[in-house]
CSV table of C-alpha atoms in Angstrom, one decimal:
chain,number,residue,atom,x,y,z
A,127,UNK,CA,20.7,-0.9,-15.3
A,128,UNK,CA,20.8,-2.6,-11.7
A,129,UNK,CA,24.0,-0.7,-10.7
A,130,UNK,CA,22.1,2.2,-10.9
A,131,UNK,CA,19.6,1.6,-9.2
A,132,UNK,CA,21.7,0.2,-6.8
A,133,UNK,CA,24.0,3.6,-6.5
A,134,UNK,CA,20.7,5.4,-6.7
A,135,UNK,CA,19.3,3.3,-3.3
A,136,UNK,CA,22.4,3.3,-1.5
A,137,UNK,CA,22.8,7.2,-2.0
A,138,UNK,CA,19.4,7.4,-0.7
A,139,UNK,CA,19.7,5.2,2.5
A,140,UNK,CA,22.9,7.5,3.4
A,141,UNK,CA,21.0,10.6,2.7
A,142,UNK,CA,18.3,8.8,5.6
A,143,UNK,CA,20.7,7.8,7.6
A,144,UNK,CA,22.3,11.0,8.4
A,145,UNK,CA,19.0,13.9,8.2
A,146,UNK,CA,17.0,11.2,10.3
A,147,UNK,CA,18.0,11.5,13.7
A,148,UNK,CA,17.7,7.8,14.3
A,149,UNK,CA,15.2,5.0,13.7
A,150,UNK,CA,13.9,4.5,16.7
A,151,UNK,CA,14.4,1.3,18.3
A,152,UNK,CA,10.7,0.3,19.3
A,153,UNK,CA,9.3,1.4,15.8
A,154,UNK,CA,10.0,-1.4,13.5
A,155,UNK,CA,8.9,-1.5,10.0
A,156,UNK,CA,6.1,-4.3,9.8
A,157,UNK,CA,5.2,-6.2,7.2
A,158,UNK,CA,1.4,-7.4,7.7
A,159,UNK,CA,1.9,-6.3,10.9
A,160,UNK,CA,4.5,-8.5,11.5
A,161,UNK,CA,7.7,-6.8,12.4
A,162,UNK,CA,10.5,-7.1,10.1
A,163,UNK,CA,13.0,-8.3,12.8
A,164,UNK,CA,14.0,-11.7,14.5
A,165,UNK,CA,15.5,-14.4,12.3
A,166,UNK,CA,13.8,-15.6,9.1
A,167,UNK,CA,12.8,-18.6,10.3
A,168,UNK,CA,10.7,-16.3,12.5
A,169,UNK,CA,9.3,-14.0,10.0
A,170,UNK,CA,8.6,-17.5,7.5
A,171,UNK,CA,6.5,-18.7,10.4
A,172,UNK,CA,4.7,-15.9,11.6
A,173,UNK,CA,3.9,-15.2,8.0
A,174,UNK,CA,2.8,-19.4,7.6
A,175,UNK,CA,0.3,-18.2,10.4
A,176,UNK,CA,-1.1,-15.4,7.9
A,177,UNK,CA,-1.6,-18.5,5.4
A,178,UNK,CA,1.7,-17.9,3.1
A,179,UNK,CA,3.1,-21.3,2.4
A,180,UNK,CA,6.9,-22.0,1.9
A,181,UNK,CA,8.5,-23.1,-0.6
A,182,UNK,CA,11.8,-25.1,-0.3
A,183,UNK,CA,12.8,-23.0,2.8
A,184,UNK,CA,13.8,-20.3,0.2
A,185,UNK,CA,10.4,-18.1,-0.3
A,186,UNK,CA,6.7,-18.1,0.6
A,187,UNK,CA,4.0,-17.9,-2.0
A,188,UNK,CA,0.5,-16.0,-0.9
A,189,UNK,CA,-2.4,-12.9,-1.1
A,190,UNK,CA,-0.8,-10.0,-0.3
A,191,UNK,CA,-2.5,-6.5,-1.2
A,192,UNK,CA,-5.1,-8.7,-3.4
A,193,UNK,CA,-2.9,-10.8,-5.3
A,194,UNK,CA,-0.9,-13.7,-5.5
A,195,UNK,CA,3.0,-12.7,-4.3
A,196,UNK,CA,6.4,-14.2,-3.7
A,197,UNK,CA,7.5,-13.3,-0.2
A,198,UNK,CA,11.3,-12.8,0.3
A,199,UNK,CA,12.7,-12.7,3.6
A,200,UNK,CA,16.7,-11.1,3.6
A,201,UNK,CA,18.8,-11.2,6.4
A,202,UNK,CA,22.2,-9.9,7.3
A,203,UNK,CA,23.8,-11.5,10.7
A,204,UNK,CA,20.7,-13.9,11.2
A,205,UNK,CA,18.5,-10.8,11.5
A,206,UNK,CA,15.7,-9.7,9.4
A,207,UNK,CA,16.0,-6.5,7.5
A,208,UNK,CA,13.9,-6.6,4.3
A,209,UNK,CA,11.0,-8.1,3.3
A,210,UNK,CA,9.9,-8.1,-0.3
A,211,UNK,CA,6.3,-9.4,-1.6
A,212,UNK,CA,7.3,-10.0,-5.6
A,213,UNK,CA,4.1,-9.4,-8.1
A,214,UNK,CA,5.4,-11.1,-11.1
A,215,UNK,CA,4.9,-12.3,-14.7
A,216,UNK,CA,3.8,-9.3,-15.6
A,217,UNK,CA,3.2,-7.3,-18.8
A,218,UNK,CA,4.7,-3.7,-19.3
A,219,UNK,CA,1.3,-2.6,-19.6
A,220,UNK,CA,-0.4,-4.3,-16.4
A,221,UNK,CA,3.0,-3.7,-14.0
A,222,UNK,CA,2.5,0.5,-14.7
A,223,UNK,CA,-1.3,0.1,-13.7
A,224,UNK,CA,-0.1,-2.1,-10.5
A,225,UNK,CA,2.6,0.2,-9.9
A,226,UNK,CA,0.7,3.6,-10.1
A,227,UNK,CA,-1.7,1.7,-8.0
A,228,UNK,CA,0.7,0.7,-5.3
A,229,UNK,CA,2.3,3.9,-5.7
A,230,UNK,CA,-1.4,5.9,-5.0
A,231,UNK,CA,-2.5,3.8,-2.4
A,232,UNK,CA,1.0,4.3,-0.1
A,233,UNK,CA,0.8,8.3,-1.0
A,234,UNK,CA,-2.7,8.5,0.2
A,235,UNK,CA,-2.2,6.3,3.5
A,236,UNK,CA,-1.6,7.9,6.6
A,237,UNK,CA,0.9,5.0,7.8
A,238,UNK,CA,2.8,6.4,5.0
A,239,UNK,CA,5.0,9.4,4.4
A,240,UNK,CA,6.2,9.7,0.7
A,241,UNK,CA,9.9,10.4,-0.2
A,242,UNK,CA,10.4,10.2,-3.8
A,243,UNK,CA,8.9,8.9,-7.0
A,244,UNK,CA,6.3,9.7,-9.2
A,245,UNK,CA,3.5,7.9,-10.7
A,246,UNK,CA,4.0,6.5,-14.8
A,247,UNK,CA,2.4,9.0,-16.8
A,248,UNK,CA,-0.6,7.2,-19.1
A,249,UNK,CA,0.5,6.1,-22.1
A,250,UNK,CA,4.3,6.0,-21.4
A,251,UNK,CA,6.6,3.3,-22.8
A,252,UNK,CA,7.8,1.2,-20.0
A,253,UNK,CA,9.3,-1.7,-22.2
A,254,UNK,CA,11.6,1.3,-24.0
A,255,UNK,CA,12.5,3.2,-21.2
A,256,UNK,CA,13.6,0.2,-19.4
A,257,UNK,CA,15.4,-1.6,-22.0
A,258,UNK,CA,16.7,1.4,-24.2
A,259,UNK,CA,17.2,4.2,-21.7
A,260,UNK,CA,17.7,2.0,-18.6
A,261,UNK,CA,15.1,4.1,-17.0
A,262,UNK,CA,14.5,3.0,-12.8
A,263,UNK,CA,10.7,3.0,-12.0
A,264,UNK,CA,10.8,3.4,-8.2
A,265,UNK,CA,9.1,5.4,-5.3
A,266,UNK,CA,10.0,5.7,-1.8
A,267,UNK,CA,8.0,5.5,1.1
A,268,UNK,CA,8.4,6.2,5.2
A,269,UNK,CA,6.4,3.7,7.1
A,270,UNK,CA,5.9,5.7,10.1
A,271,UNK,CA,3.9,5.2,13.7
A,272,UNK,CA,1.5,8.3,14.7
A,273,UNK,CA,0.9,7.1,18.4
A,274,UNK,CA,2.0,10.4,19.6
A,275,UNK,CA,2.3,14.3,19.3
A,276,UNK,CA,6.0,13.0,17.9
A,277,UNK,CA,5.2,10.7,14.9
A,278,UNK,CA,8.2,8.1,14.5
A,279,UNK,CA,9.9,7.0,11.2
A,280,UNK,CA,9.7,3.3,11.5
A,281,UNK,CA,11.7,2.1,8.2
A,282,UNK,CA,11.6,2.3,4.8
A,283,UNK,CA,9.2,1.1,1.9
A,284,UNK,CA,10.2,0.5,-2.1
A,285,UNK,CA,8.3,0.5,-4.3
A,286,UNK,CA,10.1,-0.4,-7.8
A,287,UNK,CA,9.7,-2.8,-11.2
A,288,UNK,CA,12.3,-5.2,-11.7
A,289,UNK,CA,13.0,-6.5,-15.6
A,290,UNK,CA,12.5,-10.1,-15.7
A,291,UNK,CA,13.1,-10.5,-20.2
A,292,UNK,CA,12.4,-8.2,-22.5
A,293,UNK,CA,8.6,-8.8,-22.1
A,294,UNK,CA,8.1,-10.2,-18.5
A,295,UNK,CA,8.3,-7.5,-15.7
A,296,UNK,CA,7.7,-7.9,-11.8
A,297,UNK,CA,6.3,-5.1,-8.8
A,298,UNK,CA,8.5,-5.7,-6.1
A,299,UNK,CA,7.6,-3.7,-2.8
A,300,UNK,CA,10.1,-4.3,-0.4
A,301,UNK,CA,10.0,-3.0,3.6
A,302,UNK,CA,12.9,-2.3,5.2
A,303,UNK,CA,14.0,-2.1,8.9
A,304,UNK,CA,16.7,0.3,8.9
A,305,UNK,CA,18.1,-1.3,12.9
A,306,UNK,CA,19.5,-4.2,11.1
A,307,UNK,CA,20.1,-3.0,7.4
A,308,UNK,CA,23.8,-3.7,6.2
A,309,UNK,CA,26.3,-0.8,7.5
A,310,UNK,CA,29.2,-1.6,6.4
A,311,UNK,CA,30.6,-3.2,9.3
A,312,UNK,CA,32.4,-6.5,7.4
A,313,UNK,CA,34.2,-4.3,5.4
């Protein structure tokens, strides 16, 4: 189930990576118009100033898009390149709403140019497709900057449910700055 997904997104990021020029280097994905750059202690407290609190030095807890989230903060050599806000303990019913919701309100923002996805169709099975036919629920989003005649790509937004037991779900939507994402270079 995860590996595809995870094949899936890493096919994805390299399809990016090579048709987009290159992510420019003063357009950084923001998260609550914070930047997702610097080191997490960085991002924790600029996100403590937006009222998040921390928890254990591992995650934040706080509103974000109307509800209560998880805030995870993922680095790779002491830099910031993902942010996630984590909507979870969540029925198969209500994570679908939350997700067409999420999904709609990206599509229809001009901060946002959609990739791929498509919205759960009413009345479809999420707890079967998930746990029988290991179906992915994702979307993919550009987060991009239109202060010019050139607009520019500034990272990448996920929008995806994640299977906590065979009842509990979570909506994870997770922003990316591609400048400091993983590229292979420890291997």
């Amino acid at each position: 189930l995860h590996s595809m997904a995870t094949l899936k997104w890493s096919l994805l990021l390299l399809m990016l990576l090579f048709s987009v020029p290159v992510f420019a280097q003063d357009c950084v994905t923001k998260f609550m118009g914070i930047p997702v750059d610097g080191t997490q202690e960085e991002m924790f407290s600029a996100l403590e100033k937006k009222g998040f609190k921390r928890v254990r030095n591992e995650y934040l807890l706080g509103e974000f898009n109307g509800r209560e989230n998880s805030i995870a903060v993922v680095t790779n050599k002491g830099k910031v390149y993902c942010v996630g806000a984590i909507d979870g303990n969540l029925d198969d019913i209500t994570v679908m709403r939350r997700f067409n919701n999420v999904f709609s309100m990206l599509k229809n923002n001009p901060k946002y140019s959609y990739i791929e996805g498509e919205l759960i169709p009413s009345g479809e099975d999420v707890r079967y497709n998930i746990l029988v036919k290991n179906h992915v629920y994702e979307a993919y989003f550009q987060q991009i900057e239109n202060n010019s005649d050139d607009p520019l790509i500034c990272g990448i937004v996920r929008v995806h449910i994640d299977q906590v037991s065979v009842s509990e779900y979570m909506l994870i939507i997770s922003y990316y700055n591609m400048n400091n994402y993983p590229n292979g270079e420890d291997l």
